[in-house]
Amino acid sequence: MSVVSAKRMLVEAVTGGYAVGAFNVTNVLQMQAVMETAIARQAPVIIQTSVSPTKFLTPEVIVAVFRALAEPAPVPACLHLDHCTDAAFAKRCAELGYTNVMFDGSQLGFEENVRATRDVVEHCHRVGDVTVEGELGTVSGVEDQVRVAESAAELCDPERSREFVERSGVDLFAPAIGTAHGVYLTENPKIDFDRFAQIQQKVNGRVVVAPLIVHGGTGLKPDVVRRLVALGGAKFNVSTDLKHALIDATYDYIATHRTEYNPGKIDTAAKAAVAQRVNYWIDLLGCAGQAQRGGADGA
Ligand code: 13P
């Protein structure tokens, strides 16, 4: 089971009525916290890295750690490169062992987004069972190197969604529907559920062609998440939530143990805090106990 194709995993999620958590990590401790929690909850899981931490740790190290954790694990797992605007780097990560890459052409014009995404798709499919996520419309906020002001964010046009998926050949599709990266600036962000439903109908109406991805998981209210799952949201990206858990727990531990010099204890506190958030998301997305159907070969 263990390392699987993201598309297979997410088609299973859509047909099973649940979604999978895709957790952005920046270090080994977070990777362990995510994987150990997924195993404890028997949940399929996606570990993802943005471009900066991928370059900092190096894709080789991330792939090696991911494989050491995921291959013996009794749950399906994927390693995803998030929001990569550099086609050459996305292709390199696919060659080095990422199972899924996101080429983010959302800030390009429609035709250029289709062309550049298609080029990455063709390469990844030649490399092997590497799937590709593409985005249409722009998600506001800051995610690593991708910054979009709220005023410049553009929602995905449902009429063009099917065309984008067909012409680019993407395996997973991230439409902008009003969610945002980072902490939400308003109490009730305006999420366009109708648009999301229309896109799901156009792209995956008869058969699931490209499962829909929801960016900007952090801070979404539970009822919003459940509604998006019910409408076909298959993968929920969560980044800021885990960063806050890691940093707050580290800070709190050091603040209350100022004269202790034991990094293992700091790491233990930080890991527990990250695991708690991963547990929260697994419960909310309904993927606990879905490991057996979560994309395993033959599922
Ligand atoms: P958040 O940081 O808002 O959780 O968004 C994560 C994300 O969408 C990564 O692609």
mmCIF file of N, CA and C and ligand atoms in Angstrom, residues 24 48 50 82-83 102 139 142-143 180-184 214-218 237-241 243, ligand 1:
data_model
loop_
_atom_site.group_PDB
_atom_site.id
_atom_site.type_symbol
_atom_site.label_atom_id
_atom_site.label_comp_id
_atom_site.label_asym_id
_atom_site.label_seq_id
_atom_site.Cartn_x
_atom_site.Cartn_y
_atom_site.Cartn_z
ATOM 1 N N ASN A 24 1.273 20.831 4.618
ATOM 2 C CA ASN A 24 2.566 21.428 4.250
ATOM 3 C C ASN A 24 3.514 21.299 5.434
ATOM 4 N N GLN A 48 3.130 17.564 1.889
ATOM 5 C CA GLN A 48 3.535 18.446 0.801
ATOM 6 C C GLN A 48 4.536 19.488 1.276
ATOM 7 N N SER A 50 6.309 23.283 0.131
ATOM 8 C CA SER A 50 6.383 24.439 -0.769
ATOM 9 C C SER A 50 7.810 24.512 -1.314
ATOM 10 N N ASP A 82 4.280 21.722 -3.688
ATOM 11 C CA ASP A 82 3.170 22.674 -3.693
ATOM 12 C C ASP A 82 3.547 23.984 -4.383
ATOM 13 N N HIS A 83 2.618 24.529 -5.159
ATOM 14 C CA HIS A 83 2.737 25.878 -5.742
ATOM 15 C C HIS A 83 4.075 26.152 -6.412
ATOM 16 N N MET A 102 2.474 20.255 -8.049
ATOM 17 C CA MET A 102 1.563 21.303 -8.492
ATOM 18 C C MET A 102 2.361 22.286 -9.329
ATOM 19 N N VAL A 139 -5.661 32.324 -5.833
ATOM 20 C CA VAL A 139 -6.002 32.285 -4.409
ATOM 21 C C VAL A 139 -5.245 33.426 -3.735
ATOM 22 N N VAL A 142 -0.589 34.725 1.055
ATOM 23 C CA VAL A 142 0.814 34.396 0.808
ATOM 24 C C VAL A 142 1.035 32.919 1.070
ATOM 25 N N GLU A 143 1.543 32.222 0.065
ATOM 26 C CA GLU A 143 1.967 30.841 0.258
ATOM 27 C C GLU A 143 3.377 30.741 -0.306
ATOM 28 N N ALA A 180 -8.399 31.524 0.981
ATOM 29 C CA ALA A 180 -7.162 32.308 0.936
ATOM 30 C C ALA A 180 -6.062 31.625 1.731
ATOM 31 N N HIS A 181 -4.840 31.844 1.310
ATOM 32 C CA HIS A 181 -3.688 31.326 2.051
ATOM 33 C C HIS A 181 -3.439 32.186 3.288
ATOM 34 N N GLY A 182 -3.017 31.549 4.366
ATOM 35 C CA GLY A 182 -2.689 32.296 5.590
ATOM 36 C C GLY A 182 -3.900 32.445 6.486
ATOM 37 N N VAL A 183 -3.819 33.415 7.396
ATOM 38 C CA VAL A 183 -4.914 33.634 8.342
ATOM 39 C C VAL A 183 -5.985 34.483 7.649
ATOM 40 N N TYR A 184 -7.258 34.084 7.757
ATOM 41 C CA TYR A 184 -8.331 34.866 7.104
ATOM 42 C C TYR A 184 -8.443 36.244 7.747
ATOM 43 N N VAL A 214 -8.911 22.031 -2.523
ATOM 44 C CA VAL A 214 -9.238 23.276 -1.829
ATOM 45 C C VAL A 214 -7.966 23.804 -1.155
ATOM 46 N N HIS A 215 -7.557 24.983 -1.568
ATOM 47 C CA HIS A 215 -6.402 25.632 -0.932
ATOM 48 C C HIS A 215 -6.879 26.496 0.231
ATOM 49 N N GLY A 216 -5.943 26.875 1.092
ATOM 50 C CA GLY A 216 -6.277 27.797 2.174
ATOM 51 C C GLY A 216 -7.124 27.163 3.257
ATOM 52 N N GLY A 217 -6.747 25.964 3.681
ATOM 53 C CA GLY A 217 -7.531 25.255 4.697
ATOM 54 C C GLY A 217 -7.563 25.956 6.047
ATOM 55 N N THR A 218 -6.436 26.507 6.453
ATOM 56 C CA THR A 218 -6.337 27.125 7.792
ATOM 57 C C THR A 218 -7.436 28.162 8.012
ATOM 58 N N ASN A 237 -5.705 21.601 1.533
ATOM 59 C CA ASN A 237 -4.339 22.005 1.851
ATOM 60 C C ASN A 237 -4.307 22.768 3.177
ATOM 61 N N VAL A 238 -3.417 22.344 4.054
ATOM 62 C CA VAL A 238 -3.304 22.964 5.379
ATOM 63 C C VAL A 238 -1.832 23.274 5.636
ATOM 64 N N SER A 239 -1.524 24.543 5.785
ATOM 65 C CA SER A 239 -0.131 24.929 6.003
ATOM 66 C C SER A 239 0.048 25.792 7.250
ATOM 67 N N THR A 240 -0.582 26.980 7.240
ATOM 68 C CA THR A 240 -0.385 27.941 8.332
ATOM 69 C C THR A 240 -0.727 27.322 9.691
ATOM 70 N N ASP A 241 -1.768 26.529 9.737
ATOM 71 C CA ASP A 241 -2.200 25.883 10.978
ATOM 72 C C ASP A 241 -1.046 25.089 11.612
ATOM 73 N N LYS A 243 2.186 25.409 10.941
ATOM 74 C CA LYS A 243 3.315 26.308 11.274
ATOM 75 C C LYS A 243 3.067 26.958 12.634
HETATM 76 P P1 13P B 1 -3.135 27.724 4.536
HETATM 77 O O1 13P B 1 -1.758 28.208 4.890
HETATM 78 O O2 13P B 1 -4.143 28.816 4.587
HETATM 79 O O3 13P B 1 -3.538 26.537 5.343
HETATM 80 O O4 13P B 1 -3.111 27.281 3.004
HETATM 81 C C1 13P B 1 -2.356 26.181 2.627
HETATM 82 C C2 13P B 1 -2.364 25.970 1.163
HETATM 83 O O5 13P B 1 -3.353 26.177 0.489
HETATM 84 C C3 13P B 1 -1.130 25.453 0.576
HETATM 85 O O6 13P B 1 -1.227 25.281 -0.792
#
